[in-house]
Short mmCIF file of C-alpha atoms in Angstrom, two decimals:
data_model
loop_
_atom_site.label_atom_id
_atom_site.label_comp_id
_atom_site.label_asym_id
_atom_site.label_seq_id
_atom_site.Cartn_x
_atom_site.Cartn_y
_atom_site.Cartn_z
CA UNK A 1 -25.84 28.35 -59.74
CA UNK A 2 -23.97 31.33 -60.92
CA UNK A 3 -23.64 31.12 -65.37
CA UNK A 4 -21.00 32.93 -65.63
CA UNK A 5 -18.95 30.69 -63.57
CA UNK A 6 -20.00 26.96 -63.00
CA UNK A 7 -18.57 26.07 -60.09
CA UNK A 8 -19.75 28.85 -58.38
CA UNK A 9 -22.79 28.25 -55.41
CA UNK A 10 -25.69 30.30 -54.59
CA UNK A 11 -25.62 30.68 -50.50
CA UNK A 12 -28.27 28.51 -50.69
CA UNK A 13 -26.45 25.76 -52.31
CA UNK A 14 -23.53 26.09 -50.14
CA UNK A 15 -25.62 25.74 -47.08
CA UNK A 16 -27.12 22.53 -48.33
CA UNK A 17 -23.67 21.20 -49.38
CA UNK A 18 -21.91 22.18 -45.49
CA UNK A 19 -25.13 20.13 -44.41
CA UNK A 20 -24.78 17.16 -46.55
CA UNK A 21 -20.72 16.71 -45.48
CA UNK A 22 -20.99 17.83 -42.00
CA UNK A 23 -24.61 16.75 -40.88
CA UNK A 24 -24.88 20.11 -39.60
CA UNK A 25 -28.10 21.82 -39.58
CA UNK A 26 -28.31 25.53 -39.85
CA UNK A 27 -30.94 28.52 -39.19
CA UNK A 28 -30.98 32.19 -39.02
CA UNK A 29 -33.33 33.91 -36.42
CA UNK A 30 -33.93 37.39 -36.42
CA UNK A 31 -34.48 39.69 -33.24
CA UNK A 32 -37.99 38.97 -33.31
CA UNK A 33 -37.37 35.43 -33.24
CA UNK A 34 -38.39 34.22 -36.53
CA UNK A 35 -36.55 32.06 -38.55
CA UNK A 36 -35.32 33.83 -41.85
CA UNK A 37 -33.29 30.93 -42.99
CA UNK A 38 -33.62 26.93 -42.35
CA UNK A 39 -31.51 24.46 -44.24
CA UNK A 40 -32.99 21.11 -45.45
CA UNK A 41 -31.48 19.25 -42.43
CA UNK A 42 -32.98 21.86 -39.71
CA UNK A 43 -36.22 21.60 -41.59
CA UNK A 44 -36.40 18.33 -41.48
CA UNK A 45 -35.43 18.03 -37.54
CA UNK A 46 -38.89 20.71 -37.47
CA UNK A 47 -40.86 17.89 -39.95
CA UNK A 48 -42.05 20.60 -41.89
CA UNK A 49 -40.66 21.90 -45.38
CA UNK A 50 -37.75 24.62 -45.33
CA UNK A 51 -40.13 27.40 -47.23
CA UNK A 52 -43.19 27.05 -44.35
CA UNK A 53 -40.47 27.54 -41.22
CA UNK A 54 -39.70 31.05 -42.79
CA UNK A 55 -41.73 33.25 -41.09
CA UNK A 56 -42.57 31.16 -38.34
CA UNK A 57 -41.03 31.78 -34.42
CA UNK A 58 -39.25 29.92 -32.04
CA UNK A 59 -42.12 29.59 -29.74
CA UNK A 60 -44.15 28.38 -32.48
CA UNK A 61 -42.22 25.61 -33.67
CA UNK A 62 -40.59 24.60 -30.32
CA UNK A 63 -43.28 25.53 -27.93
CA UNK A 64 -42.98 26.92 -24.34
CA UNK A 65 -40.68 24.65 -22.89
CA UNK A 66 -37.81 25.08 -24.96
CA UNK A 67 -38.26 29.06 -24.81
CA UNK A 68 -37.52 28.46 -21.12
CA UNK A 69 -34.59 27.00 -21.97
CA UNK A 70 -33.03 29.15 -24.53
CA UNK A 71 -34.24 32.76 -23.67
CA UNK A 72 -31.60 33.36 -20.98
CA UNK A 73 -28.98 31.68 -23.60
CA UNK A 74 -30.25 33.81 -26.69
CA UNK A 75 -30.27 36.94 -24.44
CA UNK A 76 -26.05 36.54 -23.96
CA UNK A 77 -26.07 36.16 -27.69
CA UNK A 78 -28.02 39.21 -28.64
CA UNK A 79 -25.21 40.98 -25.93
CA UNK A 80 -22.20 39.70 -28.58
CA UNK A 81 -21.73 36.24 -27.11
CA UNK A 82 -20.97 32.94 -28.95
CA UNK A 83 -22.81 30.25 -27.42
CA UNK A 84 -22.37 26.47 -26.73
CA UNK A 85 -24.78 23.82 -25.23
CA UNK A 86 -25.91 20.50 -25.12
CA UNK A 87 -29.49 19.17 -24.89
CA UNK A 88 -31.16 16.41 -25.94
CA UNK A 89 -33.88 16.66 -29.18
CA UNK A 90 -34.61 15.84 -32.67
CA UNK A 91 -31.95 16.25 -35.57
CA UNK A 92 -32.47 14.20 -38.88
CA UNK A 93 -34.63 11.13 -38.21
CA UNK A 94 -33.74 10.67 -34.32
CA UNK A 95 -36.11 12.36 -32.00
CA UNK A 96 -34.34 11.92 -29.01
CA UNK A 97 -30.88 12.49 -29.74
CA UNK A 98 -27.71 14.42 -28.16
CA UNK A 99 -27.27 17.51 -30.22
CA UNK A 100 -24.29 20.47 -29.30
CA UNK A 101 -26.19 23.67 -30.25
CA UNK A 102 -23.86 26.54 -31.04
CA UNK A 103 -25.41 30.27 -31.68
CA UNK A 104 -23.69 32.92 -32.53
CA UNK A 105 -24.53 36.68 -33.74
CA UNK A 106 -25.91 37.49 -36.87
CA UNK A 107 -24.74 40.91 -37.90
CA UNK A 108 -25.09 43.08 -40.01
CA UNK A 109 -21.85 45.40 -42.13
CA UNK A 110 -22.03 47.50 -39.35
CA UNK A 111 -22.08 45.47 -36.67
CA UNK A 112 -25.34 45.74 -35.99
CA UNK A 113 -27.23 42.55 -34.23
CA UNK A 114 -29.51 41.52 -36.08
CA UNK A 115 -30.38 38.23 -34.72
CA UNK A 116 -28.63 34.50 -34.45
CA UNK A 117 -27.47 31.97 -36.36
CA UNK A 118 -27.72 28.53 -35.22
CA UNK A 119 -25.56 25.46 -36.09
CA UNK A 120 -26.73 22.31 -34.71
CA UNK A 121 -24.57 18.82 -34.98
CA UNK A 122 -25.67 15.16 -33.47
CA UNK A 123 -23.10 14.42 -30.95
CA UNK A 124 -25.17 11.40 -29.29
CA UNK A 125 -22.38 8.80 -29.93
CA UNK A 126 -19.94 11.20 -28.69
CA UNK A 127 -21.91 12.43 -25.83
CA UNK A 128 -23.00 8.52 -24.25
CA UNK A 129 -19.29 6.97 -24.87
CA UNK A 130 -18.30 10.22 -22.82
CA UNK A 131 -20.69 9.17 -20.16
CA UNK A 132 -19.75 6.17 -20.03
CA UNK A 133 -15.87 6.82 -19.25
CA UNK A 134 -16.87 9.45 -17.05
CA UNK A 135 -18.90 6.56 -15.15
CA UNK A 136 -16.04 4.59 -15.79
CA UNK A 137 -14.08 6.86 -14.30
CA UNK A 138 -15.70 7.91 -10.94
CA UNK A 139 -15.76 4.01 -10.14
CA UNK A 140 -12.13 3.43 -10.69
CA UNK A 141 -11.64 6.95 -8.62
CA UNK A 142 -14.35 5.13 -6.08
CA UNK A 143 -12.29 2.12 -5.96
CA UNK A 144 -9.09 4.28 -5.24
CA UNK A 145 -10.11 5.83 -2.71
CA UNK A 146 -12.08 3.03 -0.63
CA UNK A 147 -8.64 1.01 -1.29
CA UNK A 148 -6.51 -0.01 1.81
CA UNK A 149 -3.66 0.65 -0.51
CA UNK A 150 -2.36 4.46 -0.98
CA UNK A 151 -2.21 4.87 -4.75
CA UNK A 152 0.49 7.29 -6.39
CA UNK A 153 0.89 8.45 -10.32
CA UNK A 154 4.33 9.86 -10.94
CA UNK A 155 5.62 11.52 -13.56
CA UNK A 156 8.85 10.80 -15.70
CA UNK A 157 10.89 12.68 -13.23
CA UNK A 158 8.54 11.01 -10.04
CA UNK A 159 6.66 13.94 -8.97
CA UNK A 160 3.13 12.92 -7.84
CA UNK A 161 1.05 13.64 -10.23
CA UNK A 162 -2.06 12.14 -7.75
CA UNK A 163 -2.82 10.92 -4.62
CA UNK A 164 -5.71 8.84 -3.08
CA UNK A 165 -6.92 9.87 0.47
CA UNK A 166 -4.96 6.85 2.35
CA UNK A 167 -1.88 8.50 2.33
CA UNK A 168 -2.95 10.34 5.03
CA UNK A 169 -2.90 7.37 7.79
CA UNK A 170 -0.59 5.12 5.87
CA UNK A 171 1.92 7.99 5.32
CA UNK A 172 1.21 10.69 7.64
CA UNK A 173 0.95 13.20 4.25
CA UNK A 174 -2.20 15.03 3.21
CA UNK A 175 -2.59 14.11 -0.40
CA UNK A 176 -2.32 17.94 -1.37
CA UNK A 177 1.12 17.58 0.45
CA UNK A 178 2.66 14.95 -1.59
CA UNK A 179 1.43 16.58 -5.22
CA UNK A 180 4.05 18.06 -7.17
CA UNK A 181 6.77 16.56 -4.92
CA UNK A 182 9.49 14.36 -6.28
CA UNK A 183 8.62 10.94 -4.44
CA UNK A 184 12.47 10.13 -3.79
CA UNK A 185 12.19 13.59 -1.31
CA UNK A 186 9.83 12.32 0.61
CA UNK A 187 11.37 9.05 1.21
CA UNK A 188 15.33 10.97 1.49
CA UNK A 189 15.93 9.00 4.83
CA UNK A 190 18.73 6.75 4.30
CA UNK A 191 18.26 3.57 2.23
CA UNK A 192 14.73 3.46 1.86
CA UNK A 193 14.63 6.49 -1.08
CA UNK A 194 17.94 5.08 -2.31
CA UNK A 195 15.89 1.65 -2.88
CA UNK A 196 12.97 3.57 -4.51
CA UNK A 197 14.99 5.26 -6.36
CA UNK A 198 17.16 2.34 -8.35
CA UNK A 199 13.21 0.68 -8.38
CA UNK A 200 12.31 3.68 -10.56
CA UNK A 201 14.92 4.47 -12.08
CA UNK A 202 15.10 0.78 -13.97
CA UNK A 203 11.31 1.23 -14.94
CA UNK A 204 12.33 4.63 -16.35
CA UNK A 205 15.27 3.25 -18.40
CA UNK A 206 12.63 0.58 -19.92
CA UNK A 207 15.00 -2.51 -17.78
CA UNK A 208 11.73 -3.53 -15.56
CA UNK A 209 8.17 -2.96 -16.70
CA UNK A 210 6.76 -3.32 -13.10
CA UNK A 211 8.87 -3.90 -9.64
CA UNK A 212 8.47 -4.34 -6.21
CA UNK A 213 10.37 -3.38 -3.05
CA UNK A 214 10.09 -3.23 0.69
CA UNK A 215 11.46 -0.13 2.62
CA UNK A 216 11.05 1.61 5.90
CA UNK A 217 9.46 4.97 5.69
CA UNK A 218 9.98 7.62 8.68
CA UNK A 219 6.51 9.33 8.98
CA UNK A 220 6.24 13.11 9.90
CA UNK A 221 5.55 12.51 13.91
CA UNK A 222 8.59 9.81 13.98
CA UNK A 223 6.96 6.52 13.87
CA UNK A 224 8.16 4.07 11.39
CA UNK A 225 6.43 2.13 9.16
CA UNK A 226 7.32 -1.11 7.10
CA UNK A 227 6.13 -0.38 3.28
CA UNK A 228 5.12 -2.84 0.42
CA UNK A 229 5.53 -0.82 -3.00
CA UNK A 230 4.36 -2.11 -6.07
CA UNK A 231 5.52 -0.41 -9.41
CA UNK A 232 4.50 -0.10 -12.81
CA UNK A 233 5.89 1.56 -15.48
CA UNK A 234 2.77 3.13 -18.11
CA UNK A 235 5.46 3.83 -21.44
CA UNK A 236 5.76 7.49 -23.54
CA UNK A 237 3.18 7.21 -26.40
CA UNK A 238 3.28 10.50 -28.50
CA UNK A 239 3.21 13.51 -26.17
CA UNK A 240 2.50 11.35 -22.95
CA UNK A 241 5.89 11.01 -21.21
CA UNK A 242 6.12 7.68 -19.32
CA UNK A 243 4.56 7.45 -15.75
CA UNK A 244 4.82 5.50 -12.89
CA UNK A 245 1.44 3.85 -10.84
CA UNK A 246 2.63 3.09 -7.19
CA UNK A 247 0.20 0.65 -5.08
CA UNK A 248 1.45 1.23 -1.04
CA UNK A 249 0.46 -1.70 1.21
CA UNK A 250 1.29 -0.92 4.91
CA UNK A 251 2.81 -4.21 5.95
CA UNK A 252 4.15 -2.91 9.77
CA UNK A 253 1.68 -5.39 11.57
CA UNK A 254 2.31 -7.93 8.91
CA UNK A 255 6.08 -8.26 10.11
CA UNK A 256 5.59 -7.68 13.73
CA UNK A 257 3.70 -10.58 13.64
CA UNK A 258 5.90 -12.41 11.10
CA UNK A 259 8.80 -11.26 13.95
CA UNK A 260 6.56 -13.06 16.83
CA UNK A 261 5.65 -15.38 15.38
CA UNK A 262 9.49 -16.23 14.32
CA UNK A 263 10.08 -15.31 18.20
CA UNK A 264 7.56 -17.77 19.76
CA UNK A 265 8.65 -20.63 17.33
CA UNK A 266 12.49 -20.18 18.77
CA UNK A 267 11.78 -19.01 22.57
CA UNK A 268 10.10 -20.12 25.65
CA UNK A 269 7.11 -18.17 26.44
CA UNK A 270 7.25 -18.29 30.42
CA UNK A 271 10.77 -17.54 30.90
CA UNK A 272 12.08 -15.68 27.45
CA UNK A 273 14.81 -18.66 27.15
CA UNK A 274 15.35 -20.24 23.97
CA UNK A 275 13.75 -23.44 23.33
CA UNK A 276 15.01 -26.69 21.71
CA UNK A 277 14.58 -24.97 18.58
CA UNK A 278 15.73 -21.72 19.60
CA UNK A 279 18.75 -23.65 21.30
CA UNK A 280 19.95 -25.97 18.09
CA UNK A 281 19.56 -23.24 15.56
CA UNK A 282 21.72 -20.72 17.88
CA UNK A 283 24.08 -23.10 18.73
CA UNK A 284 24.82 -24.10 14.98
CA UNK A 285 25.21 -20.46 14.20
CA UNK A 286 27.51 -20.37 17.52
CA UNK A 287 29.45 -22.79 15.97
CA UNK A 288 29.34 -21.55 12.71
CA UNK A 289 32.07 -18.42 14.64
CA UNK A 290 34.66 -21.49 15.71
CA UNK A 291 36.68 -21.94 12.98
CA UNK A 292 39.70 -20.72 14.25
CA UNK A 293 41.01 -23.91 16.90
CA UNK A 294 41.46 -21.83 19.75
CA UNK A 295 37.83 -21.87 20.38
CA UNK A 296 36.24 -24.17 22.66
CA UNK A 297 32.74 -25.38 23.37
CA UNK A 298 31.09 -26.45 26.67
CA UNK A 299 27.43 -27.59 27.53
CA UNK A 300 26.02 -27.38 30.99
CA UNK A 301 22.36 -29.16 31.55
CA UNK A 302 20.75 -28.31 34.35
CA UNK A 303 18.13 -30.09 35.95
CA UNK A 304 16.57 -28.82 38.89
CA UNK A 305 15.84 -31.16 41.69
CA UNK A 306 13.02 -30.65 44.30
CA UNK A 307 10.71 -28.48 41.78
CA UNK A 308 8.09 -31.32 41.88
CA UNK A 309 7.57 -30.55 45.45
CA UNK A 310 6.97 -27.00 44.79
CA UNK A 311 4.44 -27.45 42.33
CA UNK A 312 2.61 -29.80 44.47
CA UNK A 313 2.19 -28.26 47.46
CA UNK A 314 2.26 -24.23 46.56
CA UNK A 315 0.45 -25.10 42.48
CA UNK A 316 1.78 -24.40 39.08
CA UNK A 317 1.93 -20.79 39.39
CA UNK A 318 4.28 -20.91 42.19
CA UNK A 319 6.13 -23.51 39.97
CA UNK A 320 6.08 -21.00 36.83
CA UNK A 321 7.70 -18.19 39.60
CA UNK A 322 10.54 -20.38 40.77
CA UNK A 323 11.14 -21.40 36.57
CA UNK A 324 11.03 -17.44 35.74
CA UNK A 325 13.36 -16.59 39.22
CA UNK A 326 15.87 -19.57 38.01
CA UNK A 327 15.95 -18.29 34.02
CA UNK A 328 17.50 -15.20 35.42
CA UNK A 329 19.29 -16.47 38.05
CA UNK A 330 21.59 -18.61 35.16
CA UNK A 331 21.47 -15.38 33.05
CA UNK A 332 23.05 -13.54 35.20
CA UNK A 333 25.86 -16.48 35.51
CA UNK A 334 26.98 -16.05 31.96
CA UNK A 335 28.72 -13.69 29.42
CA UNK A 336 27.51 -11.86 26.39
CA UNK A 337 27.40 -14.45 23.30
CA UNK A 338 26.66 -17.44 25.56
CA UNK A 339 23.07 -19.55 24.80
CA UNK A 340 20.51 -20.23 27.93
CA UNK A 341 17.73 -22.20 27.10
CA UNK A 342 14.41 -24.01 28.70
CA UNK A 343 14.44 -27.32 26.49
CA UNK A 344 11.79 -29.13 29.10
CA UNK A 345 9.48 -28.31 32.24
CA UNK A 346 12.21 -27.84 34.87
CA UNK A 347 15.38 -28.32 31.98
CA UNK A 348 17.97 -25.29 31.05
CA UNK A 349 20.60 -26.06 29.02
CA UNK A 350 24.06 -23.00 28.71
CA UNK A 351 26.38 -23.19 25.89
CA UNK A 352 29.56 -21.74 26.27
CA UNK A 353 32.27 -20.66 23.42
CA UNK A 354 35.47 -19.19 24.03
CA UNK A 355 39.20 -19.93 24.85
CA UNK A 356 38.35 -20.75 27.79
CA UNK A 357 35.52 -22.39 27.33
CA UNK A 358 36.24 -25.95 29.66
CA UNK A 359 37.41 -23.64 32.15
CA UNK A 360 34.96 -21.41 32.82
CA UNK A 361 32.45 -24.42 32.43
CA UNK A 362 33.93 -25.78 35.48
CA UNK A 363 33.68 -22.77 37.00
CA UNK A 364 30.53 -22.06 35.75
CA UNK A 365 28.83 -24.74 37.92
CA UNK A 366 29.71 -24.53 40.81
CA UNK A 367 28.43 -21.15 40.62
CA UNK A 368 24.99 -22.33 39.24
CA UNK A 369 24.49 -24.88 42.09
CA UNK A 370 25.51 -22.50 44.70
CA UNK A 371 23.11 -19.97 42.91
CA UNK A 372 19.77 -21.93 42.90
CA UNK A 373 20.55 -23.52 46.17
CA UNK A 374 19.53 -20.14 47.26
CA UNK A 375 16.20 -19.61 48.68
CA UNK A 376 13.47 -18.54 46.26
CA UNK A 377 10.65 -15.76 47.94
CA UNK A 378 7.74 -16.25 45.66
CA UNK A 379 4.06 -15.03 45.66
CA UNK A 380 1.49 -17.57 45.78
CA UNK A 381 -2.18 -15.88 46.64
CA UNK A 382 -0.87 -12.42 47.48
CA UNK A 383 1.18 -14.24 50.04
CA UNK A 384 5.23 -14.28 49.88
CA UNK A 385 6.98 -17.38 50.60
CA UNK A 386 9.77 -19.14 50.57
CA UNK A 387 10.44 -22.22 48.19
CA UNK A 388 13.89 -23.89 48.43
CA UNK A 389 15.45 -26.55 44.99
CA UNK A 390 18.56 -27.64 44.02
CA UNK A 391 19.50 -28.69 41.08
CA UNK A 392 21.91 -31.66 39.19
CA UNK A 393 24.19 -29.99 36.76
CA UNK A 394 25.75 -32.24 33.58
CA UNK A 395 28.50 -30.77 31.35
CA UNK A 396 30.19 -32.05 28.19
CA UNK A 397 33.09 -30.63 26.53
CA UNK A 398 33.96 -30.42 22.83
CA UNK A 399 36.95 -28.95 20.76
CA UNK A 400 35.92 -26.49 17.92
CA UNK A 401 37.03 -29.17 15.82
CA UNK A 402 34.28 -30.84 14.25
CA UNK A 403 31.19 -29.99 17.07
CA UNK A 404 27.94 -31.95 16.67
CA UNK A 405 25.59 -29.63 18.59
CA UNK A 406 23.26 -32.25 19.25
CA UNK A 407 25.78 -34.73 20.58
CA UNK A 408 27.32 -31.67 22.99
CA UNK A 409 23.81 -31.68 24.32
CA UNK A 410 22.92 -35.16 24.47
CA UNK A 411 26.65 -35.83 26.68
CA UNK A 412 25.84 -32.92 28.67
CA UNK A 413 22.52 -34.64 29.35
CA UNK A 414 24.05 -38.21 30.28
CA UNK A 415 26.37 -36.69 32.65
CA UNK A 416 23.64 -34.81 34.34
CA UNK A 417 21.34 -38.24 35.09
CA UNK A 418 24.86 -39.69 36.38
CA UNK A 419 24.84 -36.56 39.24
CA UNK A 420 21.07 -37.85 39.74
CA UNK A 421 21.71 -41.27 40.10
CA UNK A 422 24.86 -40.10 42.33
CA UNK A 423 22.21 -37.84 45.13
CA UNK A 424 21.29 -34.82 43.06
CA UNK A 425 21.76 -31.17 43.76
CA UNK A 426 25.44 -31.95 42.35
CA UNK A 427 27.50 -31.27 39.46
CA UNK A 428 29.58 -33.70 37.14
#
C-alpha cells in the first residue's frame, strides 16, 4: 500500500483484487519457463503457496503431458501472438474443470519478449450448457434433415435463410439454389406465389401467427406438384427481425388418390359410366342449369335383352366385352352435357337437357335400338366372335319445372318393364 496515497495498490495487491472480482488466475513465465509471478488463485489451482511456485518451471509443476500440449501454443506466443484455448484442469477447488486459458506476451519497454503472461478463468458452466445446445442442436438439424417434410427459414423480406436436403426431390431445387432467394420467385407461376404471398404477408403484418395453404408448384423439369405449406411466424425481438419457418408436405399422391377415390365412388369401373351415384349427383347438378323454362328433361333406361345368353354360353368376360362395346355404342348416340350411366349389371340409364329435349329423346331411341341390335365381334379365348342383344328402351319426360331426378328415373324405368312385358328389344 502506497503512504503517500491510500488508495493507491501495490501490483501485487491489484493482482489479488482482479482475482478476487473476476476469479481469474494469473502468472508470468519467463523465456526459460519459470514462473516469476503467481497470484493466490493460480497458486492455489498448483496446491502449493504463491512464494514456492517462483522459481519453479512449467514442466515441473505440470509435468510432461501438459508440455506436450502447450509447447507448440507457447512457441506462437514467444513469435508475438495472443493466444486462446480451452482444456480441461484444476482452477480453485475443482480439479477437473473447463478453464479458457489466454497467453499473451510479456514484454519488456522495448518490446522485447520476455516471456508470457497467463490469465486463466473457469468457464465449465459456460462450456457444458454450450455442449449441450450444440447437442441440442445437431439433433434438431438430424431431425430436419431425415424429415419427409422440406423445411424453409425466411427472412422478413422471405429470402431463405436455410434449407433441409428434401427440397431437392420434393422441389426439384438444390438447397444451395433456393438460399438467398426471395421464396415468392421461386413460386412466380400464376396463383400459387400470389397465395404464398398474401399467406406471408399476413404473418408479416402480425394478422396470423401461423397459416396454412395448398398450391401447385411447377418444378424445374415441368412436372407439377400439389404442396401442403405450413407457416409460422417467429416475431422481431431486439435486433432479430421476424422470420418465417415453412414445413412443405408433398401431398401430389395424397390427391390423386383423394381424386380416385372420388372417381370410383361416382363411376363404373368396367365401362367408365357413371353409376347410381355418379348418375343422381350429375343429374341434380344438370338440373341445377334449368332454370330458365325453355329447358327440358328426358330419361331413357335401357335394358338390354338377350345378355344372359351371352354370359352363359361365351362366360363373364365375353359378357364384360359386350357391356364395354354397348357403353360406347350409347356414347356415341349423345351430345356434349348429356349423362350415360351403368346403374345395374346389363342397366344404362341417358339423361337428356335441352330445348329439345322430348324430341330428341324420341329420336334418341330409335337410334339406340337400331344401334345395339347390331352385331357385337368380341374376343373370348383369343378367338373373335360374334354375340348378337337387343335391348328394351323406357323413357320419361319432365318439364324443367320442378324435376325430381329420382322420379325421372324411376318413370323411365316403369316404361321400360312395360316394352318387356310388351316382347322386348322395343322402345316405349
Amino acid at each position: 500500500m502506497n503512504s503517500e496515497n491510500p488508495l493507491a495498490l501495490d501490483a501485487a495487491t491489484l493482482l489479488d483484487v482482479l482475482h478476487a472480482g473476476t476469479g481469474a488466475t494469473l502468472s508470468v513465465v519467463d523465456r526459460q519457463w519459470r514462473f516469476r509471478y503467481v497470484n493466490s488463485g493460480f497458486a492455489r489451482a498448483l496446491k502449493m503457496p504463491a512464494h514456492e511456485a517462483i522459481g519453479r518451471t512449467v514442466l515441473e509443476c505440470y509435468g510432461e503431458e501438459t508440455m506436450k500440449i502447450i509447447t507448440p501454443l507457447v512457441e506462437r506466443v514467444f513469435a508475438g501472438e495472443s493466444v486462446t484455448y480451452e482444456r480441461k484442469g484444476r482452477i480453485h477447488d475443482d480439479a477437473n474443470a473447463w478453464i479458457s486459458v489466454t497467453m499473451t506476451p510479456w514484454k519488456s519497454p522495448s518490446g522485447e519478449i520476455l516471456g508470457f503472461i497467463t490469465t486463466t478463468l473457469r468457464v465449465h458452466e459456460l462450456r457444458i450448457a454450450t455442449e449441450k445446445l450444440i447437442a441440442a442442436t445437431q439433433r434438431l438439424a438430424s431431425h430436419v434433415e431425415n424429415s419427409p417434410l422440406t423445411v424453409l427459414e425466411l427472412d422478413d423480406t422471405f429470402t431463405v435463410l436455410r434449407c433441409s436436403a428434401r427440397a431437392s426431390a420434393m422441389l426439384g431445387y438444390e438447397p444451395e439454389q433456393l438460399v438467398g432467394r426471395a421464396i415468392t420467385q421461386v413460386l412466380s407461376d400464376g396463383s400459387a406465389g400470389g397465395e404464398l404471398t398474401a399467406a406471408l404477408h399476413q404473418l408479416q403484418s402480425g394478422v396470423d401467427a401461423r397459416s396454412q395453404l395448398e398450391t401447385a408448384f411447377t418444378k424445374p423439369d415441368g412436372d407439377i406438384a400439389q404442396l401442403a405449406w405450413f407457416l409460422s411466424a417467429l416475431p422481431a425481438s431486439g435486433e432479430q427481425s421476424m422470420t418465417v419457418m415453412c414445413l412443405i408436405e408433398d401431398v401430389s399422391a395424397k390427391r390423386i388418390a383423394e381424386q380416385q377415390l372420388r372417381y370410383l365412388a361416382t363411376h363404373d369401373s368396367l365401362t367408365g359410366l357413371a353409376n347410381r351415384s355418379g348418375l343422381e349427383q350429375r343429374a341434380v347438378a344438370l338440373l341445377h342449369d334449368t332454370s330458365n323454362n325453355q329447358f327440358h328433361v328426358s330419361c331413357l333406361f335401357i335394358d338390354l335383352d338377350g345378355f344372359k345368353k351371352v354370359n352363359d354360353k361365351h362366360g363373364h368376360a365375353a359378357g364384360d366385352s359386350v357391356l364395354i362395346e354397348t357403353a360406347r355404342r350409347l356414347t356415341a348416340l349423345i351430345q356434349p352435357g348429356d349423362i350415360a350411366a351403368r346403374v345395374g349389371g346389363d342397366e344404362f340409364v341417358l339423361v337428356l337437357k335441352d330445348s329439345v329435349a322430348f324430341t330428341r329423346a324420341a329420336e334418341l331411341r330409335v337410334r339406340i335400338v337400331e344401334s345395339i341390335r347390331a352385331p357385337y365381334s368380341i374376343k373370348v379365348n383369343a378367338a373373335q366372335i360374334a354375340a348378337a342383344v337387343g335391348a328394351s328402351v323406357g323413357v320419361s319426360y319432365q318439364s324443367a319445372q320442378a324435376v325430381d331426378v329420382t322420379e325421372l328415373i324411376k318413370r323411365a324405368d316403369a316404361a321400360m318393364y312395360q316394352v318387356k312385358y310388351a316382347g322386348k328389344d322395343r322402345r316405349r
